[in-house]
PDB file of C-alpha atoms in Angstrom:
ATOM      1  CA  MET D   1     -40.262 -21.019 -99.126  1.00 87.00           C
ATOM      2  CA  PHE D   2     -42.326 -22.047-102.179  1.00 95.00           C
ATOM      3  CA  ASP D   3     -41.354 -25.696-101.803  1.00 97.00           C
ATOM      4  CA  GLU D   4     -42.469 -25.619 -98.152  1.00 97.00           C
ATOM      5  CA  LEU D   5     -45.822 -24.047 -99.141  1.00 98.00           C
ATOM      6  CA  LYS D   6     -46.344 -26.740-101.779  1.00 98.00           C
ATOM      7  CA  LYS D   7     -45.556 -29.534 -99.296  1.00 98.00           C
ATOM      8  CA  THR D   8     -47.866 -28.082 -96.643  1.00 98.00           C
ATOM      9  CA  ALA D   9     -50.730 -27.648 -99.122  1.00 98.00           C
ATOM     10  CA  GLU D  10     -50.195 -31.183-100.418  1.00 98.00           C
ATOM     11  CA  ALA D  11     -50.250 -32.641 -96.910  1.00 98.00           C
ATOM     12  CA  ALA D  12     -53.415 -30.712 -96.027  1.00 98.00           C
ATOM     13  CA  ALA D  13     -55.156 -31.880 -99.227  1.00 98.00           C
ATOM     14  CA  ARG D  14     -54.209 -35.507 -98.547  1.00 98.00           C
ATOM     15  CA  GLU D  15     -55.492 -35.298 -94.995  1.00 98.00           C
ATOM     16  CA  LEU D  16     -58.781 -33.672 -96.024  1.00 98.00           C
ATOM     17  CA  ILE D  17     -59.423 -36.152 -98.843  1.00 98.00           C
ATOM     18  CA  GLU D  18     -58.839 -39.035 -96.444  1.00 98.00           C
ATOM     19  CA  ILE D  19     -60.983 -37.648 -93.612  1.00 97.00           C
ATOM     20  CA  ALA D  20     -63.787 -36.633 -95.997  1.00 98.00           C
ATOM     21  CA  LYS D  21     -63.634 -40.073 -97.655  1.00 97.00           C
ATOM     22  CA  LEU D  22     -63.686 -38.520-101.109  1.00 98.00           C
ATOM     23  CA  GLU D  23     -64.075 -40.895-104.016  1.00 98.00           C
ATOM     24  CA  PRO D  24     -63.013 -40.567-107.655  1.00 98.00           C
ATOM     25  CA  GLY D  25     -65.237 -38.046-109.396  1.00 98.00           C
ATOM     26  CA  ASP D  26     -66.102 -36.124-106.224  1.00 98.00           C
ATOM     27  CA  LEU D  27     -65.611 -32.371-106.303  1.00 98.00           C
ATOM     28  CA  MET D  28     -63.449 -30.423-103.840  1.00 98.00           C
ATOM     29  CA  VAL D  29     -63.517 -26.623-103.709  1.00 98.00           C
ATOM     30  CA  VAL D  30     -60.544 -24.469-102.720  1.00 98.00           C
ATOM     31  CA  GLY D  31     -60.558 -20.772-101.963  1.00 98.00           C
ATOM     32  CA  CYS D  32     -57.076 -19.357-101.515  1.00 98.00           C
ATOM     33  CA  SER D  33     -55.716 -15.914-100.706  1.00 97.00           C
ATOM     34  CA  SER D  34     -52.069 -15.714-101.703  1.00 97.00           C
ATOM     35  CA  SER D  35     -52.021 -12.320 -99.962  1.00 96.00           C
ATOM     36  CA  GLU D  36     -52.951 -13.930 -96.627  1.00 96.00           C
ATOM     37  CA  ILE D  37     -50.428 -16.728 -97.139  1.00 97.00           C
ATOM     38  CA  GLY D  38     -47.766 -14.048 -97.578  1.00 96.00           C
ATOM     39  CA  GLY D  39     -48.833 -12.276 -94.385  1.00 94.00           C
ATOM     40  CA  HIS D  40     -50.873  -9.484 -95.982  1.00 96.00           C
ATOM     41  CA  LYS D  41     -54.542  -8.500 -95.889  1.00 94.00           C
ATOM     42  CA  ILE D  42     -56.735 -10.534 -98.235  1.00 93.00           C
ATOM     43  CA  GLY D  43     -56.829  -9.015-101.714  1.00 89.00           C
ATOM     44  CA  SER D  44     -53.967  -6.609-101.090  1.00 91.00           C
ATOM     45  CA  ASP D  45     -50.881  -8.425-102.396  1.00 93.00           C
ATOM     46  CA  SER D  46     -51.821 -11.210-104.814  1.00 93.00           C
ATOM     47  CA  ASN D  47     -48.742 -13.333-105.479  1.00 93.00           C
ATOM     48  CA  GLU D  48     -48.518 -15.667-108.466  1.00 96.00           C
ATOM     49  CA  GLU D  49     -45.531 -17.644-107.147  1.00 97.00           C
ATOM     50  CA  ILE D  50     -47.199 -18.344-103.797  1.00 97.00           C
ATOM     51  CA  ALA D  51     -50.477 -19.271-105.482  1.00 97.00           C
ATOM     52  CA  GLY D  52     -48.690 -21.502-107.987  1.00 98.00           C
ATOM     53  CA  ALA D  53     -46.857 -23.403-105.252  1.00 98.00           C
ATOM     54  CA  VAL D  54     -50.002 -23.974-103.185  1.00 98.00           C
ATOM     55  CA  PHE D  55     -52.079 -24.871-106.262  1.00 98.00           C
ATOM     56  CA  SER D  56     -49.429 -27.345-107.402  1.00 98.00           C
ATOM     57  CA  GLY D  57     -49.477 -29.164-104.066  1.00 98.00           C
ATOM     58  CA  ILE D  58     -53.273 -29.433-103.909  1.00 98.00           C
ATOM     59  CA  TYR D  59     -53.815 -30.192-107.591  1.00 98.00           C
ATOM     60  CA  GLY D  60     -51.213 -32.956-107.603  1.00 98.00           C
ATOM     61  CA  VAL D  61     -53.091 -34.810-104.873  1.00 98.00           C
ATOM     62  CA  ALA D  62     -56.515 -34.182-106.443  1.00 98.00           C
ATOM     63  CA  LYS D  63     -55.314 -35.464-109.788  1.00 98.00           C
ATOM     64  CA  GLU D  64     -53.694 -38.534-108.202  1.00 98.00           C
ATOM     65  CA  LYS D  65     -56.984 -39.359-106.418  1.00 98.00           C
ATOM     66  CA  ASN D  66     -59.163 -38.510-109.473  1.00 98.00           C
ATOM     67  CA  ILE D  67     -60.929 -35.763-107.541  1.00 98.00           C
ATOM     68  CA  PHE D  68     -62.300 -32.770-109.456  1.00 98.00           C
ATOM     69  CA  LEU D  69     -60.922 -29.465-108.170  1.00 98.00           C
ATOM     70  CA  ALA D  70     -62.913 -26.213-108.225  1.00 98.00           C
ATOM     71  CA  THR D  71     -60.980 -23.034-107.455  1.00 98.00           C
ATOM     72  CA  GLN D  72     -62.904 -20.071-106.134  1.00 98.00           C
ATOM     73  CA  CYS D  73     -62.184 -16.707-107.709  1.00 97.00           C
ATOM     74  CA  CYS D  74     -62.147 -13.527-105.637  1.00 94.00           C
ATOM     75  CA  GLU D  75     -65.087 -11.190-105.121  1.00 91.00           C
ATOM     76  CA  HIS D  76     -64.184  -9.188-108.249  1.00 92.00           C
ATOM     77  CA  LEU D  77     -65.581 -12.152-110.202  1.00 94.00           C
ATOM     78  CA  ASN D  78     -68.361 -12.750-107.670  1.00 94.00           C
ATOM     79  CA  ARG D  79     -66.599 -15.865-106.353  1.00 96.00           C
ATOM     80  CA  ALA D  80     -67.086 -17.709-109.645  1.00 97.00           C
ATOM     81  CA  LEU D  81     -65.165 -20.969-109.915  1.00 98.00           C
ATOM     82  CA  ILE D  82     -62.669 -22.462-112.315  1.00 98.00           C
ATOM     83  CA  VAL D  83     -63.182 -26.157-113.052  1.00 98.00           C
ATOM     84  CA  GLU D  84     -62.285 -28.656-115.738  1.00 98.00           C
ATOM     85  CA  LYS D  85     -64.883 -28.759-118.507  1.00 98.00           C
ATOM     86  CA  GLU D  86     -65.347 -32.462-117.686  1.00 98.00           C
ATOM     87  CA  ALA D  87     -66.389 -31.520-114.128  1.00 98.00           C
ATOM     88  CA  ALA D  88     -68.809 -28.864-115.377  1.00 98.00           C
ATOM     89  CA  ARG D  89     -70.456 -31.411-117.638  1.00 98.00           C
ATOM     90  CA  ALA D  90     -70.492 -34.174-115.015  1.00 98.00           C
ATOM     91  CA  TYR D  91     -72.194 -31.909-112.469  1.00 98.00           C
ATOM     92  CA  GLY D  92     -74.469 -30.050-114.905  1.00 98.00           C
ATOM     93  CA  LEU D  93     -72.840 -26.685-114.175  1.00 98.00           C
ATOM     94  CA  GLU D  94     -73.579 -23.731-116.415  1.00 97.00           C
ATOM     95  CA  MET D  95     -70.391 -22.359-117.946  1.00 97.00           C
ATOM     96  CA  VAL D  96     -69.799 -18.607-118.127  1.00 97.00           C
ATOM     97  CA  ASN D  97     -67.254 -16.586-120.050  1.00 97.00           C
ATOM     98  CA  VAL D  98     -64.491 -15.109-117.916  1.00 97.00           C
ATOM     99  CA  VAL D  99     -60.764 -15.694-117.609  1.00 97.00           C
ATOM    100  CA  PRO D 100     -59.316 -15.046-114.144  1.00 97.00           C
ATOM    101  CA  GLN D 101     -56.421 -12.638-113.789  1.00 96.00           C
ATOM    102  CA  LYS D 102     -54.197 -11.721-110.862  1.00 93.00           C
ATOM    103  CA  LYS D 103     -56.351  -8.698-109.898  1.00 91.00           C
ATOM    104  CA  ALA D 104     -59.732 -10.060-111.039  1.00 94.00           C
ATOM    105  CA  GLY D 105     -60.154 -13.652-109.994  1.00 94.00           C
ATOM    106  CA  GLY D 106     -56.960 -14.004-108.027  1.00 96.00           C
ATOM    107  CA  SER D 107     -53.626 -15.698-108.483  1.00 97.00           C
ATOM    108  CA  PHE D 108     -54.844 -19.124-107.316  1.00 97.00           C
ATOM    109  CA  SER D 109     -57.619 -19.401-109.910  1.00 98.00           C
ATOM    110  CA  THR D 110     -55.296 -17.888-112.500  1.00 98.00           C
ATOM    111  CA  ALA D 111     -52.861 -20.747-111.776  1.00 98.00           C
ATOM    112  CA  ALA D 112     -55.688 -23.291-112.154  1.00 98.00           C
ATOM    113  CA  TYR D 113     -56.787 -21.763-115.456  1.00 98.00           C
ATOM    114  CA  ALA D 114     -53.223 -22.048-116.768  1.00 98.00           C
ATOM    115  CA  VAL D 115     -52.768 -25.681-115.678  1.00 98.00           C
ATOM    116  CA  PHE D 116     -56.158 -27.378-116.171  1.00 98.00           C
ATOM    117  CA  ASP D 117     -56.508 -29.320-119.442  1.00 98.00           C
ATOM    118  CA  HIS D 118     -59.801 -27.636-120.413  1.00 98.00           C
ATOM    119  CA  PRO D 119     -60.550 -24.871-117.897  1.00 98.00           C
ATOM    120  CA  VAL D 120     -63.952 -23.262-117.762  1.00 98.00           C
ATOM    121  CA  ALA D 121     -65.600 -20.822-115.398  1.00 98.00           C
ATOM    122  CA  VAL D 122     -68.886 -21.477-113.661  1.00 98.00           C
ATOM    123  CA  GLU D 123     -70.804 -18.853-111.756  1.00 96.00           C
ATOM    124  CA  GLU D 124     -71.788 -21.136-108.908  1.00 96.00           C
ATOM    125  CA  LEU D 125     -71.964 -24.660-107.631  1.00 97.00           C
ATOM    126  CA  HIS D 126     -73.478 -26.254-104.557  1.00 97.00           C
ATOM    127  CA  CYS D 127     -72.089 -29.746-104.840  1.00 97.00           C
ATOM    128  CA  ALA D 128     -68.575 -29.783-103.363  1.00 98.00           C
ATOM    129  CA  LYS D 129     -68.073 -32.768-101.055  1.00 98.00           C
ATOM    130  CA  ALA D 130     -65.096 -31.132 -99.310  1.00 98.00           C
ATOM    131  CA  GLY D 131     -63.401 -27.775 -99.234  1.00 98.00           C
ATOM    132  CA  MET D 132     -60.290 -25.911 -98.206  1.00 98.00           C
ATOM    133  CA  ASP D 133     -60.513 -22.258 -97.233  1.00 98.00           C
ATOM    134  CA  ILE D 134     -57.013 -20.805 -97.184  1.00 98.00           C
ATOM    135  CA  GLY D 135     -57.016 -17.269 -95.829  1.00 97.00           C
ATOM    136  CA  ASP D 136     -60.684 -16.735 -94.920  1.00 95.00           C
ATOM    137  CA  THR D 137     -62.054 -16.701 -98.466  1.00 96.00           C
ATOM    138  CA  LEU D 138     -65.550 -17.985 -97.516  1.00 94.00           C
ATOM    139  CA  ILE D 139     -66.131 -21.155 -99.564  1.00 96.00           C
ATOM    140  CA  GLY D 140     -69.252 -22.362 -97.732  1.00 94.00           C
ATOM    141  CA  MET D 141     -71.628 -21.259-100.482  1.00 94.00           C
ATOM    142  CA  HIS D 142     -70.170 -23.936-102.758  1.00 96.00           C
ATOM    143  CA  MET D 143     -70.571 -26.885-100.416  1.00 96.00           C
ATOM    144  CA  ALA D 144     -73.313 -29.492-100.690  1.00 96.00           C
ATOM    145  CA  LYS D 145     -75.609 -29.919 -97.688  1.00 93.00           C
ATOM    146  CA  VAL D 146     -74.747 -30.674 -94.856  1.00 95.00           C
ATOM    147  CA  ALA D 147     -71.280 -29.115 -94.445  1.00 95.00           C
ATOM    148  CA  VAL D 148     -69.413 -29.911 -91.248  1.00 95.00           C
ATOM    149  CA  PRO D 149     -66.004 -28.659 -90.106  1.00 96.00           C
ATOM    150  CA  VAL D 150     -62.916 -30.836 -90.442  1.00 97.00           C
ATOM    151  CA  ARG D 151     -60.058 -30.299 -88.027  1.00 96.00           C
ATOM    152  CA  LEU D 152     -56.771 -31.028 -89.765  1.00 97.00           C
ATOM    153  CA  SER D 153     -53.394 -31.323 -88.095  1.00 97.00           C
ATOM    154  CA  ILE D 154     -52.333 -28.419 -90.352  1.00 97.00           C
ATOM    155  CA  LYS D 155     -53.843 -25.118 -89.178  1.00 97.00           C
ATOM    156  CA  ARG D 156     -52.055 -22.657 -91.474  1.00 97.00           C
ATOM    157  CA  ILE D 157     -50.529 -22.461 -94.912  1.00 98.00           C
ATOM    158  CA  GLY D 158     -47.902 -19.782 -94.719  1.00 96.00           C
ATOM    159  CA  GLU D 159     -49.496 -17.021 -92.637  1.00 97.00           C
ATOM    160  CA  ALA D 160     -53.049 -17.870 -93.737  1.00 97.00           C
ATOM    161  CA  ASN D 161     -55.666 -19.627 -91.614  1.00 97.00           C
ATOM    162  CA  LEU D 162     -56.727 -23.001 -92.978  1.00 98.00           C
ATOM    163  CA  VAL D 163     -60.338 -24.026 -92.417  1.00 97.00           C
ATOM    164  CA  CYS D 164     -61.692 -27.199 -94.009  1.00 97.00           C
ATOM    165  CA  ALA D 165     -65.074 -28.839 -94.354  1.00 97.00           C
ATOM    166  CA  ARG D 166     -66.703 -32.006 -95.616  1.00 97.00           C
ATOM    167  CA  VAL D 167     -70.309 -32.941 -96.139  1.00 97.00           C
ATOM    168  CA  ARG D 168     -72.481 -35.661 -94.652  1.00 94.00           C
ATOM    169  CA  PRO D 169     -75.996 -36.834 -95.464  1.00 92.00           C
ATOM    170  CA  LYS D 170     -78.836 -34.985 -93.717  1.00 90.00           C
ATOM    171  CA  PHE D 171     -80.199 -36.630 -90.576  1.00 86.00           C
ATOM    172  CA  ILE D 172     -83.964 -36.938 -90.927  1.00 87.00           C
ATOM    173  CA  GLY D 173     -86.709 -38.545 -88.916  1.00 83.00           C
ATOM    174  CA  GLY D 174     -86.487 -37.054 -85.441  1.00 78.00           C
ATOM    175  CA  GLU D 175     -85.973 -38.746 -82.077  1.00 75.00           C
ATOM    176  CA  ARG D 176     -87.212 -42.215 -83.138  1.00 81.00           C
ATOM    177  CA  ALA D 177     -84.881 -42.464 -86.121  1.00 83.00           C
ATOM    178  CA  HIS D 178     -81.753 -44.580 -86.175  1.00 85.00           C
ATOM    179  CA  TYR D 179     -78.734 -43.579 -88.224  1.00 85.00           C
ATOM    180  CA  ASP D 180     -75.888 -45.319 -90.039  1.00 89.00           C
ATOM    181  CA  GLU D 181     -72.889 -44.351 -87.918  1.00 85.00           C
ATOM    182  CA  SER D 182     -70.499 -44.798 -90.868  1.00 87.00           C
ATOM    183  CA  LEU D 183     -72.129 -41.819 -92.636  1.00 82.00           C
ATOM    184  CA  LYS D 184     -71.635 -39.265 -89.853  1.00 77.00           C
TER     185      LYS D 184
END
């Protein structure tokens, strides 16, 4: 089961990174409910093994593509994020002092904190170029403007809904304006 979750998460991350045209140094946010993946109500059955498998699949791809990963904590930490210190510095994010735990932050961010080279917490960010919402965790607040939905071939990880997004530049100028079609 865990191997299948890892493979599914990896495939979804690859597909999103390709569709969103992420480049090295871009930031991707992931919110993940291991409870939902396991078929339970969000926040009711946090599972470290499930979270670890899914994190491993996504992080492996992000690392391979040199994409910064931000993991969203649960509402008990006000949806703070765990990132590498290098990402916090690169994006000018203010670091805060908290260490996620299974019941305060969630198993997914706890896995990230254990694996990242230099994990730090940040209270907020608004610069993610793409995002994965696994289990209806509401990641939109962390996306840069303008977020648009991405339809992947993968719709679920385990029992959890998978909703993804990417960003595009704002369209400005009104009806007379012409746009670069490659940026849509």
